[in-house]
PDB file of C-alpha atoms in Angstrom:
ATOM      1  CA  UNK A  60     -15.633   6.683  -8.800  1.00 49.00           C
ATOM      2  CA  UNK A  61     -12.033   6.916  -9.258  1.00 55.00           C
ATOM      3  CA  UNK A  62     -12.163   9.382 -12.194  1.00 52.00           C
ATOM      4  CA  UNK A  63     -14.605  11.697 -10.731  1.00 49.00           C
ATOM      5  CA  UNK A  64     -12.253  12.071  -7.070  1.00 52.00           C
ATOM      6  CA  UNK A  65      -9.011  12.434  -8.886  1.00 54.00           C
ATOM      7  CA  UNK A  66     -10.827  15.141 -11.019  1.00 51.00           C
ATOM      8  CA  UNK A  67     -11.709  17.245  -8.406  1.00 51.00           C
ATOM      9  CA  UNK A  68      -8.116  17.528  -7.322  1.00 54.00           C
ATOM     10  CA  UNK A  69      -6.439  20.483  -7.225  1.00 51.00           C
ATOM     11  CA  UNK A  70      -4.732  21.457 -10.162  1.00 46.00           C
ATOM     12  CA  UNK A  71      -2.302  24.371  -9.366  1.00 48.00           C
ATOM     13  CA  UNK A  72       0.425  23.333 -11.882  1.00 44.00           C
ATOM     14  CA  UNK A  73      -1.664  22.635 -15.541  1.00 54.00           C
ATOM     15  CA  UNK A  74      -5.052  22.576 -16.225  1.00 77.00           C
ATOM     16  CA  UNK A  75      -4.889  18.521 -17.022  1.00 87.00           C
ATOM     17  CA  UNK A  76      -4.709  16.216 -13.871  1.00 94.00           C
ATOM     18  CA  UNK A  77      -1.599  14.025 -14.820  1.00 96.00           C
ATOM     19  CA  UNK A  78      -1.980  10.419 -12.183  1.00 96.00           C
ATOM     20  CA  UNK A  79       1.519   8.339 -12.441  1.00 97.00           C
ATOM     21  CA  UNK A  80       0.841   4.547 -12.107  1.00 96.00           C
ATOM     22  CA  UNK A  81       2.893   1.201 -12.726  1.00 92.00           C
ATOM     23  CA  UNK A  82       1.266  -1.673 -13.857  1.00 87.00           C
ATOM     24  CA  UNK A  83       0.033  -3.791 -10.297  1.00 83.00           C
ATOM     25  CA  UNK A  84      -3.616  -5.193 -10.164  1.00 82.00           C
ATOM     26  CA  UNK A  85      -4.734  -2.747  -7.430  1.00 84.00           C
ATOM     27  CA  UNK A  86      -4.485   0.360 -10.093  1.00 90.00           C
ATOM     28  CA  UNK A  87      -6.405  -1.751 -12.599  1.00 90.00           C
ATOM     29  CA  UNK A  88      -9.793   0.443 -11.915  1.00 90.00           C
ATOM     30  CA  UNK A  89      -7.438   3.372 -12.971  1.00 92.00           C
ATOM     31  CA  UNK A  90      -6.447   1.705 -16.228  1.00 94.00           C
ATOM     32  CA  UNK A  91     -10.087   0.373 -17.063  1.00 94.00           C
ATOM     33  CA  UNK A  92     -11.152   4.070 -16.622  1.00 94.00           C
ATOM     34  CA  UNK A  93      -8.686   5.082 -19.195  1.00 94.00           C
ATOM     35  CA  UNK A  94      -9.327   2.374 -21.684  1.00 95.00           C
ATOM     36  CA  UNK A  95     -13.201   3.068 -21.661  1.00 95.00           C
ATOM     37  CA  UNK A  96     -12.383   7.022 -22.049  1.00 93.00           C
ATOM     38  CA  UNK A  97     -13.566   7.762 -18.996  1.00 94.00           C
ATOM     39  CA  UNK A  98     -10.382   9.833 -17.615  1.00 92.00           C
ATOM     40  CA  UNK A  99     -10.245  11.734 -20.721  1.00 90.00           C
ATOM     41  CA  UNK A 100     -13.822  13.294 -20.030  1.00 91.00           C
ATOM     42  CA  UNK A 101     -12.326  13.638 -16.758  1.00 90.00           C
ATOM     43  CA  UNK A 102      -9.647  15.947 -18.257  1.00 92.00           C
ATOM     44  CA  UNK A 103      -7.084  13.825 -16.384  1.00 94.00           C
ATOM     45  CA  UNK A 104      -4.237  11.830 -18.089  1.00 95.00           C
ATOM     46  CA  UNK A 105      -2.880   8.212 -17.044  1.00 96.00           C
ATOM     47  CA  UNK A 106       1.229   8.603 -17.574  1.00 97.00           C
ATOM     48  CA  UNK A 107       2.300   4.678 -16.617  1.00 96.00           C
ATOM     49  CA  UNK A 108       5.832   4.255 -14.923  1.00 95.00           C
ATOM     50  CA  UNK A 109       7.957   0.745 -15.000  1.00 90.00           C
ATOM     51  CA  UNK A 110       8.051   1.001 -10.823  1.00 87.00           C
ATOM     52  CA  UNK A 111       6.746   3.066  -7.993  1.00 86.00           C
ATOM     53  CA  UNK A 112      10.208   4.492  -7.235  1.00 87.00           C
ATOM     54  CA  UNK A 113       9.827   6.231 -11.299  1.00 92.00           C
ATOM     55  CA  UNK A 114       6.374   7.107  -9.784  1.00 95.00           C
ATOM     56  CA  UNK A 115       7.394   8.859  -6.575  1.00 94.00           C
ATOM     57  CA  UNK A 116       9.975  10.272  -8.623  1.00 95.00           C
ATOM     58  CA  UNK A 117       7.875  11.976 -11.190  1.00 97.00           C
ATOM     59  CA  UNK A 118       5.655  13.191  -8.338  1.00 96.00           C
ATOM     60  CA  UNK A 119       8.677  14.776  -6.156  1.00 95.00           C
ATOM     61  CA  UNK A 120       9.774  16.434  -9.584  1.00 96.00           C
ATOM     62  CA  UNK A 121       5.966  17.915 -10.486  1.00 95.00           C
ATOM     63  CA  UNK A 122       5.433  15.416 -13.516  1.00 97.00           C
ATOM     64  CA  UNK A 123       2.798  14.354 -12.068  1.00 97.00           C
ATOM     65  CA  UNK A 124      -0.424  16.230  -9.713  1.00 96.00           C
ATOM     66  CA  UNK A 125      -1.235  12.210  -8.084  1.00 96.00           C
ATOM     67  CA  UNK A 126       0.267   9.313  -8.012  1.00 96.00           C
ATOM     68  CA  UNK A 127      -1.369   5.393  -7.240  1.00 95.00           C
ATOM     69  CA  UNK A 128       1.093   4.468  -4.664  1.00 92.00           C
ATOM     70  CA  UNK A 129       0.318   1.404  -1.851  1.00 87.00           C
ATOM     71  CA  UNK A 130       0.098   2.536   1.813  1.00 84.00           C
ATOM     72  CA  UNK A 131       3.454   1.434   2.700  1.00 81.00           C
ATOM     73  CA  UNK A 132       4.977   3.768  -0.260  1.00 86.00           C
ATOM     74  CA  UNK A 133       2.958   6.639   0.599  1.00 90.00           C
ATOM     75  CA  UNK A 134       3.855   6.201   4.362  1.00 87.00           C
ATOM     76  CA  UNK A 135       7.988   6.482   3.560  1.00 85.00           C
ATOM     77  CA  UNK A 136       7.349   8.944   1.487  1.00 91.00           C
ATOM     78  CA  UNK A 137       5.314  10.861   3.879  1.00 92.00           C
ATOM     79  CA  UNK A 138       8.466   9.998   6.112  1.00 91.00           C
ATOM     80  CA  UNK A 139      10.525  11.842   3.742  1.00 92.00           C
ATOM     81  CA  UNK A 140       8.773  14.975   4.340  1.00 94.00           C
ATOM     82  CA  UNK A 141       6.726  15.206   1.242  1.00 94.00           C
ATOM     83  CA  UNK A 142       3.288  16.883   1.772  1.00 94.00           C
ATOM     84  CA  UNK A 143       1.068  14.242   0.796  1.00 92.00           C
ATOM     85  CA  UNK A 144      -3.185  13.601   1.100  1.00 93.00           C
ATOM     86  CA  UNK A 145      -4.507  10.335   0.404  1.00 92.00           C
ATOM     87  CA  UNK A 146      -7.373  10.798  -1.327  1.00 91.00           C
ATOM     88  CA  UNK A 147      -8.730   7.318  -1.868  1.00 88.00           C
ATOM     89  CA  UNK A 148      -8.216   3.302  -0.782  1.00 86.00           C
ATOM     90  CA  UNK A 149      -8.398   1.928  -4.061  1.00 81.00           C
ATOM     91  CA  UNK A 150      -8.007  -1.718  -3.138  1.00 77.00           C
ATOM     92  CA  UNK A 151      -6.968  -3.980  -0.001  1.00 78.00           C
ATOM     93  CA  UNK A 152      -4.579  -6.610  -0.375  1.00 72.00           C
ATOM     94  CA  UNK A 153      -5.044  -9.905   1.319  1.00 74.00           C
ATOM     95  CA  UNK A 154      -1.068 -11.177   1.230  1.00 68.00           C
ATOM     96  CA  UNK A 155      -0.477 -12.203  -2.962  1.00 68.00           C
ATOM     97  CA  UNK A 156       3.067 -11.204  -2.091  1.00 75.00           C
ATOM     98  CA  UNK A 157       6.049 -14.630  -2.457  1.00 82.00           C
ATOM     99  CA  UNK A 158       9.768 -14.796  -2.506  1.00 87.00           C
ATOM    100  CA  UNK A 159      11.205 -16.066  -5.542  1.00 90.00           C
ATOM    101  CA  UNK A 160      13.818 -18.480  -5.423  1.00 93.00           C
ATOM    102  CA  UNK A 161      15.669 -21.067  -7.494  1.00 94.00           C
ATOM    103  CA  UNK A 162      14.236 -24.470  -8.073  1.00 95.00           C
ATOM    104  CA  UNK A 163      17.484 -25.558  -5.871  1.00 95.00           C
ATOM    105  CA  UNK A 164      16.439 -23.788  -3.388  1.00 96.00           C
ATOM    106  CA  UNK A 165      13.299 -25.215  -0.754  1.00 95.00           C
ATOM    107  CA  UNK A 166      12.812 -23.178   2.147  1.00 96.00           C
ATOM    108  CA  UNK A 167      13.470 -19.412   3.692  1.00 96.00           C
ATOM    109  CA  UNK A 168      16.319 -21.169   5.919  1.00 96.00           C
ATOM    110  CA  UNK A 169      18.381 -21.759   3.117  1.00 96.00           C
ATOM    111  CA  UNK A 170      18.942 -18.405   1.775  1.00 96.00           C
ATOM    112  CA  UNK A 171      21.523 -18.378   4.369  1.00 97.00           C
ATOM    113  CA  UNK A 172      24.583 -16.981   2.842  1.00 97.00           C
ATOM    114  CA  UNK A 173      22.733 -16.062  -0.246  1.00 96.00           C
ATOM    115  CA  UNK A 174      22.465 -12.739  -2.704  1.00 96.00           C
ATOM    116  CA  UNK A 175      18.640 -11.924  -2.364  1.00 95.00           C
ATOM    117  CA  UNK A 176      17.257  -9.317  -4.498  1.00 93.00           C
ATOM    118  CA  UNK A 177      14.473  -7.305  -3.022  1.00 90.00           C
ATOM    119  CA  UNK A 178      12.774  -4.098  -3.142  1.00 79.00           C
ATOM    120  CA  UNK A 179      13.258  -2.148  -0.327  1.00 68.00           C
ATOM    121  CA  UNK A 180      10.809   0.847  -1.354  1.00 61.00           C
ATOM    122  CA  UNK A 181       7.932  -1.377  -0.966  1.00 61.00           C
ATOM    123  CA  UNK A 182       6.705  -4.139   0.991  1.00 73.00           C
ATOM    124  CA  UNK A 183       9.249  -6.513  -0.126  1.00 78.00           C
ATOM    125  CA  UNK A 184      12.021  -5.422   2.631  1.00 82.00           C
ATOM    126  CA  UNK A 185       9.096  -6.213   5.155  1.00 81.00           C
ATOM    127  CA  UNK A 186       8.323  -9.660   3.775  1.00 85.00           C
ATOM    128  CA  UNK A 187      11.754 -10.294   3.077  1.00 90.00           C
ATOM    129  CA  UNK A 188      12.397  -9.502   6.652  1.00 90.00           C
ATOM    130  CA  UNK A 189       9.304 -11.292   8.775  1.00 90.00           C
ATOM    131  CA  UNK A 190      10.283 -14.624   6.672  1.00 93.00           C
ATOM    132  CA  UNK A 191      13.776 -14.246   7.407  1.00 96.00           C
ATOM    133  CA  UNK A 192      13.163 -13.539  11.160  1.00 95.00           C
ATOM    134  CA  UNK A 193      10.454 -16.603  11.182  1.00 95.00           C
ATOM    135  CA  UNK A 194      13.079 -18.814  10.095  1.00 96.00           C
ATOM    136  CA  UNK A 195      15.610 -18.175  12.868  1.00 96.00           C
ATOM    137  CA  UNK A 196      17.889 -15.394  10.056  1.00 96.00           C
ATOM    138  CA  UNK A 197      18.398 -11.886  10.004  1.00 94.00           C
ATOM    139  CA  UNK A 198      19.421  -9.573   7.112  1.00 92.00           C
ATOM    140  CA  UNK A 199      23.021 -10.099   7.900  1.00 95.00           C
ATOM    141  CA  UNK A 200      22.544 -14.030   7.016  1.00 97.00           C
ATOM    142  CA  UNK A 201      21.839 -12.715   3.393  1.00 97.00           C
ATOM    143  CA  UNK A 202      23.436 -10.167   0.494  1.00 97.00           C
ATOM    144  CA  UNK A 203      20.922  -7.730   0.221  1.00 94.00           C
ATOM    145  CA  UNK A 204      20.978  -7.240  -3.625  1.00 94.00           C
ATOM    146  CA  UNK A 205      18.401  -3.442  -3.946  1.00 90.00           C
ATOM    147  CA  UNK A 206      16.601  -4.258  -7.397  1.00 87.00           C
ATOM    148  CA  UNK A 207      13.484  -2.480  -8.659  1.00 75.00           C
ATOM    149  CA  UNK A 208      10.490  -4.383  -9.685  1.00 67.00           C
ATOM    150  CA  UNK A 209      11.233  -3.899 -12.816  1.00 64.00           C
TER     151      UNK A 209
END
């Protein structure tokens, strides 16, 4: 299903549809379409990124005709300005996202006064900041350390 809707995209730049995508479980359809040849017969090309910032990139800079981006990432980059169409829901996550800490470290309360890593492109600056704000901290308790998911 995916193949077939990404192939009737418009194609104004090449005749092959090039689709950006970084390795996460919800593109997994995309990649399974590519390994059993479908995409090929679809004359569209899989080009796999390390992070959805490379993949927003590549699309701003016309790598790229589509790119498999989660709502939230399609949203700010909508906010940005960038004429976008979601074409399809690929997948609907049901909260597999965690914070990674130290084995020193127990609960959200005592990050307090700590460098946290996060990515703020994605939905990890919204987790990061509903835990902290459930546990009586804001984002000034914390370093903010920006870090890609790669």
């Amino acid at each position: 299903l995916m193949s077939v809707l990404l192939s009737s995209c418009d194609r104004p730049y090449q005749d092959r549809l090039k689709v950006g995508a970084n390795h996460w479980v919800g593109y997994f359809p995309l990649y399974l379409a590519e390994s059993e040849g479908l995409l090929a017969k679809s004359n569209t090309q899989l080009l796999e990124y390390s992070s959805s910032v490379d993949v927003i990139r590549a699309l701003k800079n016309r790598v790229i005709n589509a790119a498999a981006l989660t709502l939230d990432e399609a949203m700010t980059l909508a906010d940005t300005g960038y004429p976008l169409r979601i074409i399809l829901v690929a997948d609907i996550s049901d909260g597999a996202d965690i914070i990674v800490a130290r084995q020193s470290i127990k609960t959200v309360a005592e990050l307090k006064g700590k460098r946290v890593g996060v990515e703020n492109t994605a939905v990890g600056g919204f987790m990061l900041s509903r835990a902290l704000s459930l546990n009586g901290l804001s984002s000034t308790d914390i370093t903010v350390v920006p870090t890609s998911i790669d």
